[in-house]
Amino acid sequence: MALEEMKVAIASILDEIAKRPADRHVLQEQLREKIAEFEAMGMPVPEDFAKLMDDLGDDDADDLFDNMPV
């Protein structure tokens, strides 16, 4: 898959996350897979996508504490 096609696919997943926040975890996994394709092809992951993945990882860590008693 060409670089531009991969960027379009990632942008599409990001749009879906915005439209369907309830399905965010499933869509995040798809996003991680696309970014892993960048790495597998030996291409550097664009900085904005790498930052996004870090931000999403931080959200996942926060989710662990959502149901904890205070």
Short mmCIF file of C-alpha atoms in Angstrom, two decimals:
data_model
loop_
_atom_site.label_atom_id
_atom_site.label_comp_id
_atom_site.label_asym_id
_atom_site.label_seq_id
_atom_site.Cartn_x
_atom_site.Cartn_y
_atom_site.Cartn_z
CA MET A 1 0.00 0.00 0.00
CA ALA A 2 1.42 3.40 -0.93
CA LEU A 3 2.24 5.97 1.71
CA GLU A 4 -0.57 8.30 0.68
CA GLU A 5 -3.10 5.45 0.72
CA MET A 6 -2.02 4.54 4.24
CA LYS A 7 -2.39 8.14 5.37
CA VAL A 8 -5.89 8.24 3.89
CA ALA A 9 -6.78 4.97 5.64
CA ILE A 10 -5.57 6.37 8.97
CA ALA A 11 -7.50 9.60 8.45
CA SER A 12 -10.62 7.54 7.73
CA ILE A 13 -10.21 5.61 10.99
CA LEU A 14 -9.77 8.89 12.88
CA ASP A 15 -13.01 10.17 11.34
CA GLU A 16 -14.80 7.01 12.47
CA ILE A 17 -13.46 7.46 16.02
CA ALA A 18 -14.89 10.98 16.03
CA LYS A 19 -18.26 9.77 14.71
CA ARG A 20 -18.54 6.65 16.89
CA PRO A 21 -16.84 7.29 20.23
CA ALA A 22 -18.53 4.23 21.74
CA ASP A 23 -16.55 2.04 19.32
CA ARG A 24 -13.32 3.89 20.05
CA HIS A 25 -11.44 0.89 21.44
CA VAL A 26 -12.10 -1.27 18.37
CA LEU A 27 -11.19 1.56 16.04
CA GLN A 28 -8.05 2.34 18.02
CA GLU A 29 -6.91 -1.22 17.46
CA GLN A 30 -7.41 -0.75 13.70
CA LEU A 31 -5.40 2.45 13.95
CA ARG A 32 -2.58 0.64 15.79
CA GLU A 33 -2.53 -2.01 13.05
CA LYS A 34 -2.23 0.62 10.30
CA ILE A 35 0.59 2.35 12.10
CA ALA A 36 2.29 -1.02 12.61
CA GLU A 37 2.16 -1.43 8.80
CA PHE A 38 4.22 1.76 8.49
CA GLU A 39 6.81 0.28 10.82
CA ALA A 40 6.77 -3.13 9.13
CA MET A 41 7.51 -1.52 5.79
CA GLY A 42 10.48 0.26 7.33
CA MET A 43 8.87 3.66 6.91
CA PRO A 44 9.07 6.19 9.70
CA VAL A 45 5.73 6.76 11.38
CA PRO A 46 4.66 10.36 10.75
CA GLU A 47 5.19 12.40 13.90
CA ASP A 48 1.53 13.43 14.18
CA PHE A 49 0.41 9.77 14.07
CA ALA A 50 3.00 8.77 16.67
CA LYS A 51 1.81 11.57 18.98
CA LEU A 52 -1.79 10.51 18.42
CA MET A 53 -0.97 6.94 19.44
CA ASP A 54 0.70 8.22 22.60
CA ASP A 55 -2.37 10.31 23.39
CA LEU A 56 -4.69 7.36 22.79
CA GLY A 57 -2.52 5.20 25.03
CA ASP A 58 -2.88 7.79 27.79
CA ASP A 59 -6.67 7.64 27.39
CA ASP A 60 -6.56 3.85 27.71
CA ALA A 61 -4.60 4.14 30.95
CA ASP A 62 -7.19 6.56 32.32
CA ASP A 63 -9.98 4.13 31.43
CA LEU A 64 -8.53 1.57 33.85
CA PHE A 65 -9.52 3.81 36.74
CA ASP A 66 -13.02 4.75 35.60
CA ASN A 67 -14.79 2.10 37.69
CA MET A 68 -12.56 2.11 40.74
CA PRO A 69 -14.19 3.03 44.06
CA VAL A 70 -12.98 6.19 45.68
#
